[in-house]
């Protein structure tokens, strides 16, 4: 089959078109508003002056989008001072006609966050400032209910784990499923979608009861295939290292849920090492940077940040935070960052052929992993190239070289964009009809609502 083109920001009636026209100006406006607050908090005149020029840059960037300007290349100075990978200018040299509202969605969205980052990197006092930090922190703070509920669940499941007999695979399999579900739906608290979420919204997405009914919302579920694979890997490497990698998505509750899955895998002794791959710049509003991991551990222990009243909840939060810190101290959990993850390159570039922007380097390293877990929607878009595949296309076809180049992967994705593959025949039509009822003219946006999910496995 020929490889279809990628979703464009001028594909009529798509969520990508809506994202470009409506959501990007909102995201930049939120950054401008947060910049106003941040500037007030800095003391020095220098800080204020530099902050003002960033704010002006954001205002003109927002206007550029609204004016549907050409996607301009980065200047030499921006590449140097902003440390912008040359992949962006290489791409733009081939597409001089790319505009905000007439370009490949994947490129222009990643380009947007790079343009924002360059504004900060140009100002010495703001070079490492994360303009999304306030939003990341306030959303995590309002996740108190889900965080506490999970910590209590971890505490009780951990003792079940310790009590179970070594050959009690059934319990282990059920727990694996539970923790994969927790990590999957941890993605649902996505800041870029929950632009005005109430605590109730956040609570409902995260509660255990929601997870029960959410089983029906998982349209493709390869959890047991991943379980069988991991068990086989554990047996073949008997006594050796069993490594699971997490290509991370959002900070806050989703990272907390991912760490929960890692803690279970390590506690079960099935896995000996978990490596977490974070972003090197503020990206997609909520994505995890190295500093967000340290902040999360601090928040879990901070009774002002998480004012849990009862001893039990306090003990459960401390237990989890201490277990994670212990895994880090003993090298069982490792955090890395790499600029590849914030380039526009899709994951067909996780291959020995991509030798310019770390694709090959990361690929070679991931060959040592027994399972690579890709979290969230953007990672799914990059796995499938954000292409206009028929929605029944097989996952192993849509991920190109990754299906055969030696990496075993598991994609845990809540559906928040137009691309979708691997659906059984008839499901897309049925959900489009269902969604159309309450969203006339936007039936296919069921796939961008975050209400459904897929768990897709591909063996090496
Ligand atoms: O990777 P995540 O955090 O799950 O979601 C990121 C993302 O879904 O946010 C926007 C929502 O449509 C998309 O542009 C982008 O793919
Ligand atoms: Mg997400
Ligand atoms: Mn994200």
Coordinates of C-alpha atoms and ligand atoms in Angstrom, one line a residue:
X1 CA 0.0 0.0 0.0
X2 CA 1.2 3.5 -0.7
X3 CA 2.1 5.5 2.4
X4 CA -0.6 8.2 2.9
X5 CA 0.3 11.9 3.5
X6 CA 0.3 13.4 6.9
X7 CA -2.6 15.3 8.4
X8 CA -2.5 19.0 7.4
X9 CA -3.7 22.0 9.3
X10 CA -6.0 22.9 6.4
X11 CA -7.7 19.5 6.3
X12 CA -11.3 20.7 6.4
X13 CA -13.3 19.7 9.5
X14 CA -10.4 17.9 11.2
X15 CA -9.3 18.3 14.8
X16 CA -5.9 19.3 13.5
X17 CA -7.4 22.2 11.6
X18 CA -9.3 23.2 14.8
X19 CA -6.2 22.9 16.9
X20 CA -4.2 25.2 14.6
X21 CA -6.9 27.8 14.3
X22 CA -8.4 27.8 17.8
X23 CA -6.2 26.0 20.3
X24 CA -2.7 27.3 19.4
X25 CA -3.7 31.0 19.8
X26 CA -5.3 30.1 23.2
X27 CA -2.1 28.2 24.3
X28 CA 0.1 31.2 23.3
X29 CA -2.3 33.7 25.0
X30 CA -2.2 31.6 28.2
X31 CA 1.6 31.8 28.0
X32 CA 1.4 35.6 27.6
X33 CA -0.9 35.8 30.6
X34 CA 1.4 33.6 32.7
X35 CA 4.4 35.8 31.5
X36 CA 2.7 38.9 32.9
X37 CA 2.4 37.2 36.3
X38 CA 5.9 35.9 36.1
X39 CA 7.4 39.3 35.3
X40 CA 5.7 40.9 38.3
X41 CA 7.5 38.3 40.5
X42 CA 11.0 39.0 39.3
X43 CA 12.9 41.6 41.3
X44 CA 15.6 43.0 39.1
X45 CA 15.0 45.6 36.4
X46 CA 17.1 43.4 34.1
X47 CA 14.7 40.5 34.7
X48 CA 11.7 42.7 33.9
X49 CA 13.2 44.1 30.7
X50 CA 14.1 40.7 29.4
X51 CA 10.7 39.3 30.4
X52 CA 9.0 42.2 28.6
X53 CA 10.8 41.3 25.4
X54 CA 9.7 37.6 25.7
X55 CA 6.1 38.7 26.2
X56 CA 6.3 40.9 23.1
X57 CA 7.8 38.0 21.2
X58 CA 4.8 35.8 22.3
X59 CA 2.3 38.5 21.3
X60 CA 3.8 38.7 17.8
X61 CA 4.0 34.9 17.5
X62 CA 0.3 34.7 18.3
X63 CA -0.4 37.4 15.7
X64 CA 1.7 35.5 13.2
X65 CA -0.5 32.4 13.7
X66 CA -3.7 34.4 13.4
X67 CA -2.4 36.0 10.2
X68 CA -1.6 32.6 8.8
X69 CA 2.0 33.7 8.1
X70 CA 4.6 31.5 6.4
X71 CA 6.6 29.2 8.7
X72 CA 9.8 31.1 8.7
X73 CA 13.2 29.3 9.2
X74 CA 15.2 29.9 12.3
X75 CA 17.9 32.5 12.0
X76 CA 21.6 31.5 12.5
X77 CA 21.5 33.3 15.8
X78 CA 18.4 31.4 16.9
X79 CA 20.0 28.1 15.9
X80 CA 23.1 29.0 17.9
X81 CA 21.6 30.7 21.0
X82 CA 18.3 28.8 21.0
X83 CA 20.2 25.5 20.3
X84 CA 17.6 24.7 17.6
X85 CA 18.3 21.3 15.8
X86 CA 18.9 22.0 12.1
X87 CA 16.2 19.5 11.2
X88 CA 13.6 22.3 11.4
X89 CA 15.4 24.5 8.8
X90 CA 16.1 21.5 6.6
X91 CA 12.4 20.6 6.6
X92 CA 11.4 24.3 5.8
X93 CA 14.0 24.6 3.0
X94 CA 11.9 21.8 1.2
X95 CA 8.6 23.4 2.0
X96 CA 8.8 27.2 1.4
X97 CA 5.1 27.4 1.0
X98 CA 4.3 26.1 4.5
X99 CA 1.9 28.4 6.4
X100 CA 0.5 28.0 9.9
X101 CA -2.9 27.0 8.4
X102 CA -1.5 25.1 5.5
X103 CA 1.2 22.7 6.8
X104 CA 1.7 19.3 8.2
X105 CA 0.1 19.4 11.7
X106 CA 2.9 17.4 13.3
X107 CA 5.6 19.7 12.0
X108 CA 3.8 23.0 12.7
X109 CA 2.8 22.0 16.2
X110 CA 6.3 20.9 17.2
X111 CA 7.7 24.1 15.5
X112 CA 5.4 26.2 17.6
X113 CA 6.9 25.0 20.9
X114 CA 10.4 25.5 19.5
X115 CA 9.6 29.1 18.5
X116 CA 8.3 29.7 22.0
X117 CA 11.5 28.2 23.5
X118 CA 13.8 30.3 21.4
X119 CA 12.2 33.5 22.9
X120 CA 13.2 32.3 26.4
X121 CA 16.6 31.0 25.4
X122 CA 17.5 34.5 24.0
X123 CA 17.1 36.0 27.5
X124 CA 19.8 35.0 29.9
X125 CA 17.7 35.4 33.1
X126 CA 14.8 33.4 31.5
X127 CA 16.7 30.8 29.4
X128 CA 15.6 27.8 31.5
X129 CA 12.2 29.2 32.6
X130 CA 9.3 26.8 32.0
X131 CA 6.4 29.0 31.0
X132 CA 4.1 26.0 31.5
X133 CA 5.3 25.3 35.0
X134 CA 2.4 27.2 36.8
X135 CA -0.2 25.3 34.8
X136 CA 1.7 21.9 35.4
X137 CA 1.8 22.6 39.1
X138 CA -1.8 23.8 39.5
X139 CA -3.2 20.8 37.6
X140 CA -1.1 18.4 39.6
X141 CA -2.2 20.1 42.9
X142 CA -5.9 19.7 41.9
X143 CA -5.2 15.9 41.3
X144 CA -5.1 15.4 45.1
X145 CA -8.0 13.0 45.0
X146 CA -6.5 10.8 42.3
X147 CA -3.0 11.0 43.7
X148 CA -4.1 9.9 47.2
X149 CA -6.4 7.2 45.8
X150 CA -3.6 5.7 43.8
X151 CA -1.1 5.9 46.7
X152 CA -3.5 3.9 48.9
X153 CA -4.0 1.4 46.1
X154 CA -0.2 1.1 45.6
X155 CA 0.2 0.5 49.3
X156 CA -2.4 -2.3 49.4
X157 CA -1.2 -3.9 46.1
X158 CA 2.4 -3.7 47.2
X159 CA 1.6 -5.8 50.3
X160 CA -0.4 -8.3 48.1
X161 CA 2.7 -8.5 45.9
X162 CA 4.9 -9.2 48.8
X163 CA 2.6 -11.9 50.1
X164 CA 1.9 -13.7 46.9
X165 CA 3.7 -16.9 46.2
X166 CA 6.5 -16.7 43.6
X167 CA 4.5 -18.8 41.0
X168 CA 1.3 -17.0 41.5
X169 CA 1.2 -15.6 37.9
X170 CA -2.5 -15.0 37.9
X171 CA -2.3 -12.3 40.6
X172 CA 0.7 -10.8 38.8
X173 CA -1.1 -10.7 35.5
X174 CA -4.2 -9.0 37.0
X175 CA -1.9 -6.4 38.8
X176 CA 0.0 -5.8 35.5
X177 CA -3.3 -5.1 33.8
X178 CA -4.4 -2.7 36.6
X179 CA -1.2 -0.7 36.6
X180 CA -1.1 -0.5 32.8
X181 CA -4.7 0.9 32.9
X182 CA -3.6 3.4 35.6
X183 CA -0.7 4.5 33.4
X184 CA -2.9 4.7 30.3
X185 CA -5.6 6.8 31.9
X186 CA -3.1 8.9 33.7
X187 CA -2.8 10.6 30.3
X188 CA -6.4 11.7 30.4
X189 CA -5.5 14.6 32.7
X190 CA -4.0 16.4 29.8
X191 CA -3.6 20.1 30.4
X192 CA -3.7 21.1 26.7
X193 CA -7.2 19.6 26.5
X194 CA -8.5 20.5 29.9
X195 CA -8.1 24.2 29.3
X196 CA -10.6 25.0 32.0
X197 CA -11.0 21.8 34.0
X198 CA -12.8 21.9 37.3
X199 CA -11.6 19.9 40.2
X200 CA -14.6 17.7 39.7
X201 CA -13.5 17.0 36.0
X202 CA -10.1 16.1 37.2
X203 CA -11.5 14.0 40.0
X204 CA -13.8 12.1 37.8
X205 CA -11.2 11.2 35.2
X206 CA -8.9 9.8 37.8
X207 CA -11.1 7.9 40.2
X208 CA -11.0 4.1 40.3
X209 CA -14.7 3.8 39.5
X210 CA -14.1 5.7 36.2
X211 CA -11.4 3.2 35.3
X212 CA -13.8 0.2 35.6
X213 CA -16.2 1.7 33.1
X214 CA -13.3 2.8 31.0
X215 CA -12.4 -0.8 30.0
X216 CA -15.2 -0.5 27.4
X217 CA -13.5 2.6 26.1
X218 CA -10.3 0.7 25.2
X219 CA -10.8 -0.1 21.5
X220 CA -7.7 -2.1 21.0
X221 CA -6.3 -4.0 24.0
X222 CA -2.9 -5.8 23.6
X223 CA -2.2 -5.8 27.3
X224 CA -2.1 -9.5 27.6
X225 CA 0.2 -9.8 24.5
X226 CA 2.6 -7.4 26.3
X227 CA 2.2 -9.4 29.5
X228 CA 3.1 -12.7 27.7
X229 CA 6.1 -11.0 26.0
X230 CA 7.4 -9.5 29.3
X231 CA 7.0 -12.9 31.1
X232 CA 8.9 -14.6 28.2
X233 CA 11.7 -12.0 28.4
X234 CA 11.9 -12.4 32.2
X235 CA 12.4 -16.2 31.7
X236 CA 14.9 -16.0 28.9
X237 CA 17.1 -13.5 30.7
X238 CA 16.7 -15.5 34.0
X239 CA 18.7 -13.7 36.6
X240 CA 19.9 -11.1 34.1
X241 CA 18.7 -7.5 33.6
X242 CA 15.2 -7.0 32.4
X243 CA 14.8 -3.4 31.2
X244 CA 11.6 -1.4 30.5
X245 CA 11.8 2.1 28.9
X246 CA 9.1 4.8 29.2
X247 CA 9.0 7.3 26.4
X248 CA 7.2 9.9 28.6
X249 CA 4.3 12.2 27.9
X250 CA 2.8 14.5 30.5
X251 CA 4.2 15.6 33.9
X252 CA 2.1 15.6 37.1
X253 CA -0.6 13.0 37.4
X254 CA 0.5 11.1 34.2
X255 CA 4.1 10.9 35.3
X256 CA 2.9 9.8 38.8
X257 CA 0.9 7.0 37.2
X258 CA 3.9 6.0 35.0
X259 CA 6.1 5.8 38.1
X260 CA 3.4 3.7 39.7
X261 CA 3.6 1.2 36.8
X262 CA 7.4 1.2 37.1
X263 CA 7.2 0.6 40.9
X264 CA 4.9 -2.3 40.3
X265 CA 7.2 -3.9 37.7
X266 CA 10.3 -3.5 39.9
X267 CA 8.4 -4.6 43.0
X268 CA 7.3 -7.8 41.2
X269 CA 10.9 -8.5 40.4
X270 CA 9.9 -9.1 36.7
X271 CA 11.8 -6.0 35.8
X272 CA 15.2 -4.9 37.2
X273 CA 15.5 -1.4 35.5
X274 CA 13.2 1.3 34.3
X275 CA 14.5 4.1 32.1
X276 CA 12.4 7.3 31.7
X277 CA 12.9 9.5 28.6
X278 CA 12.0 13.1 29.2
X279 CA 11.9 16.3 27.0
X280 CA 14.8 18.8 26.9
X281 CA 12.5 21.9 26.5
X282 CA 9.0 22.9 27.6
X283 CA 6.9 21.1 25.1
X284 CA 3.2 20.4 24.3
X285 CA 2.3 22.4 27.4
X286 CA 2.5 19.5 29.8
X287 CA 5.3 17.2 28.7
X288 CA 7.8 16.0 31.3
X289 CA 11.3 17.5 31.6
X290 CA 13.9 16.2 34.0
X291 CA 13.1 19.0 36.6
X292 CA 9.5 17.9 36.6
X293 CA 10.5 14.5 38.2
X294 CA 12.3 16.2 41.1
X295 CA 9.4 18.6 41.5
X296 CA 6.9 15.7 41.6
X297 CA 8.8 13.9 44.4
X298 CA 9.0 17.1 46.4
X299 CA 5.3 17.7 45.9
X300 CA 4.4 14.2 47.1
X301 CA 6.1 14.9 50.5
X302 CA 4.9 18.5 50.8
X303 CA 1.9 18.7 53.1
X304 CA 1.1 22.2 52.0
X305 CA 1.0 21.1 48.3
X306 CA -1.0 18.0 49.1
X307 CA -2.9 18.7 52.4
X308 CA -3.9 15.1 53.1
X309 CA -5.5 15.0 56.5
X310 CA -5.5 11.3 57.6
X311 CA -2.4 9.4 58.6
X312 CA -3.2 6.6 56.2
X313 CA -3.1 8.8 53.1
X314 CA 0.0 10.6 54.4
X315 CA 1.7 7.3 55.0
X316 CA 0.8 6.0 51.6
X317 CA 2.1 9.2 49.8
X318 CA 5.4 9.0 51.8
X319 CA 5.7 5.3 51.1
X320 CA 5.4 5.7 47.3
X321 CA 7.7 8.7 47.2
X322 CA 10.3 6.9 49.3
X323 CA 10.1 3.8 47.2
X324 CA 10.7 5.8 44.0
X325 CA 13.6 7.7 45.6
X326 CA 15.0 4.4 46.7
X327 CA 14.8 2.9 43.2
X328 CA 16.6 6.0 41.8
X329 CA 19.3 5.8 44.5
X330 CA 19.9 2.1 43.6
X331 CA 19.9 2.8 39.9
X332 CA 16.8 0.8 39.2
X333 CA 15.1 4.0 37.9
X334 CA 17.0 6.3 35.6
X335 CA 15.9 9.6 34.0
X336 CA 17.3 10.8 30.6
X337 CA 16.6 13.6 28.2
X338 CA 17.4 13.9 24.5
X339 CA 16.8 16.6 21.9
X340 CA 15.5 14.0 19.5
X341 CA 12.2 13.8 21.3
X342 CA 11.5 17.5 20.7
X343 CA 12.4 17.6 17.0
X344 CA 9.7 17.2 14.4
X345 CA 11.0 13.8 13.4
X346 CA 8.5 11.0 13.6
X347 CA 9.4 7.6 15.1
X348 CA 10.1 5.9 11.8
X349 CA 13.4 7.7 12.5
X350 CA 14.1 5.5 15.5
X351 CA 16.2 3.5 13.2
X352 CA 19.9 3.0 12.2
X353 CA 19.3 5.2 9.2
X354 CA 18.7 8.4 11.2
X355 CA 22.3 9.5 12.0
X356 CA 21.9 13.3 12.2
X357 CA 19.5 14.0 15.1
X358 CA 20.1 11.1 17.5
X359 CA 17.5 8.8 16.1
X360 CA 20.1 6.1 15.5
X361 CA 21.8 6.6 18.9
X362 CA 18.5 6.2 20.7
X363 CA 17.5 3.3 18.5
X364 CA 20.7 1.4 19.3
X365 CA 20.1 2.0 23.0
X366 CA 16.5 0.9 22.9
X367 CA 17.6 -2.4 21.3
X368 CA 18.8 -3.2 24.9
X369 CA 15.3 -2.7 26.2
X370 CA 12.9 -5.7 26.7
X371 CA 9.9 -3.4 26.3
X372 CA 9.5 0.3 25.2
X373 CA 6.3 1.9 26.5
X374 CA 5.3 5.0 24.5
X375 CA 2.9 7.2 26.4
X376 CA 0.1 9.4 25.2
X377 CA -1.2 10.9 22.0
X378 CA 1.7 12.8 20.5
X379 CA 3.9 9.7 20.8
X380 CA 1.2 7.7 19.0
X381 CA 1.1 10.3 16.3
X382 CA 4.9 10.1 15.8
X383 CA 4.7 6.2 15.8
X384 CA 2.2 6.3 13.0
X385 CA 3.8 9.3 11.3
X386 CA 0.5 11.3 11.9
X387 CA -0.6 9.9 8.5
X388 CA -4.1 9.6 7.0
X389 CA -4.2 5.8 7.3
X390 CA -7.5 4.1 6.9
X391 CA -8.5 3.6 10.5
X392 CA -8.5 -0.2 10.0
X393 CA -4.9 -0.2 8.9
X394 CA -2.8 -2.7 10.9
X395 CA -0.7 -1.1 13.7
X396 CA 2.4 -3.0 12.5
X397 CA 2.0 -1.4 9.0
X398 CA 1.5 2.1 10.4
X399 CA 4.6 2.1 12.5
X400 CA 6.8 1.2 9.5
X401 CA 10.4 0.1 10.3
X402 CA 9.6 -0.1 14.1
X403 CA 7.6 -3.3 13.4
X404 CA 10.7 -5.2 12.4
X405 CA 13.8 -3.4 13.4
X406 CA 14.3 -5.1 16.8
X407 CA 12.3 -3.0 19.3
X408 CA 9.3 -4.5 21.3
X409 CA 6.9 -1.6 22.0
X410 CA 3.7 -0.9 23.7
X411 CA 1.7 2.3 22.9
X412 CA -0.6 3.5 25.7
X413 CA -2.7 6.2 24.0
X414 CA -5.8 8.1 24.9
X415 CA -7.1 9.2 21.5
X416 CA -6.7 13.0 21.1
X417 CA -6.0 13.5 17.4
X418 CA -7.3 12.6 14.0
X419 CA -4.9 9.7 13.3
X420 CA -6.2 6.3 14.3
X421 CA -5.3 2.7 13.1
X422 CA -5.9 -0.9 14.0
X423 CA -9.6 -0.5 14.6
X424 CA -11.9 -3.6 14.0
X425 CA -14.1 -3.0 11.0
X426 CA -17.2 -0.9 11.8
X427 CA -16.0 0.6 15.0
X428 CA -15.0 4.0 13.5
X429 CA -18.4 4.3 11.8
X430 CA -20.2 3.4 15.0
X431 CA -18.3 5.9 17.1
X432 CA -18.6 8.6 14.5
X433 CA -22.4 8.1 14.5
X434 CA -22.5 8.2 18.3
X435 CA -20.3 11.3 18.6
X436 CA -22.2 13.1 15.7
X437 CA -25.4 13.0 17.9
X438 CA -24.0 15.5 20.4
X439 CA -21.4 17.1 18.1
X440 CA -23.1 17.7 14.7
X441 CA -20.5 17.9 11.9
X442 CA -17.7 16.6 14.1
X443 CA -18.5 12.9 14.3
X444 CA -15.0 11.8 13.5
X445 CA -13.7 13.9 16.5
X446 CA -14.7 11.0 18.8
X447 CA -11.0 10.1 18.1
X448 CA -9.8 13.5 19.5
X449 CA -12.0 13.6 22.6
X450 CA -9.7 11.7 25.0
X451 CA -12.7 9.5 25.9
X452 CA -11.4 6.4 24.1
X453 CA -8.0 4.7 24.2
X454 CA -5.9 2.1 22.5
X455 CA -3.2 -0.2 23.9
X456 CA -1.1 -1.5 20.9
X457 CA 1.7 -3.9 21.2
X458 CA 4.4 -4.8 18.5
X459 CA 6.9 -7.5 19.2
X460 CA 10.5 -7.2 17.9
Ligands
LIG1 O1 0.7 13.5 23.9 P1 -0.5 14.0 24.7 O2 -0.1 14.9 25.9 O3 -1.4 12.8 25.1 O4 -1.4 14.9 23.8 C1 -0.8 15.8 23.0 C2 -1.8 16.3 22.0 O5 -2.9 15.4 21.9 O6 -2.3 17.5 22.5 C3 -3.0 18.0 21.4 C4 -4.5 17.7 21.7 O7 -5.1 17.5 20.5 C5 -2.4 17.4 20.1 O8 -2.0 18.4 19.3 C6 -1.3 16.5 20.6 O9 -1.1 15.3 20.0
LIG2 MG1 -1.0 13.1 27.4
LIG3 MN1 1.7 15.5 26.2

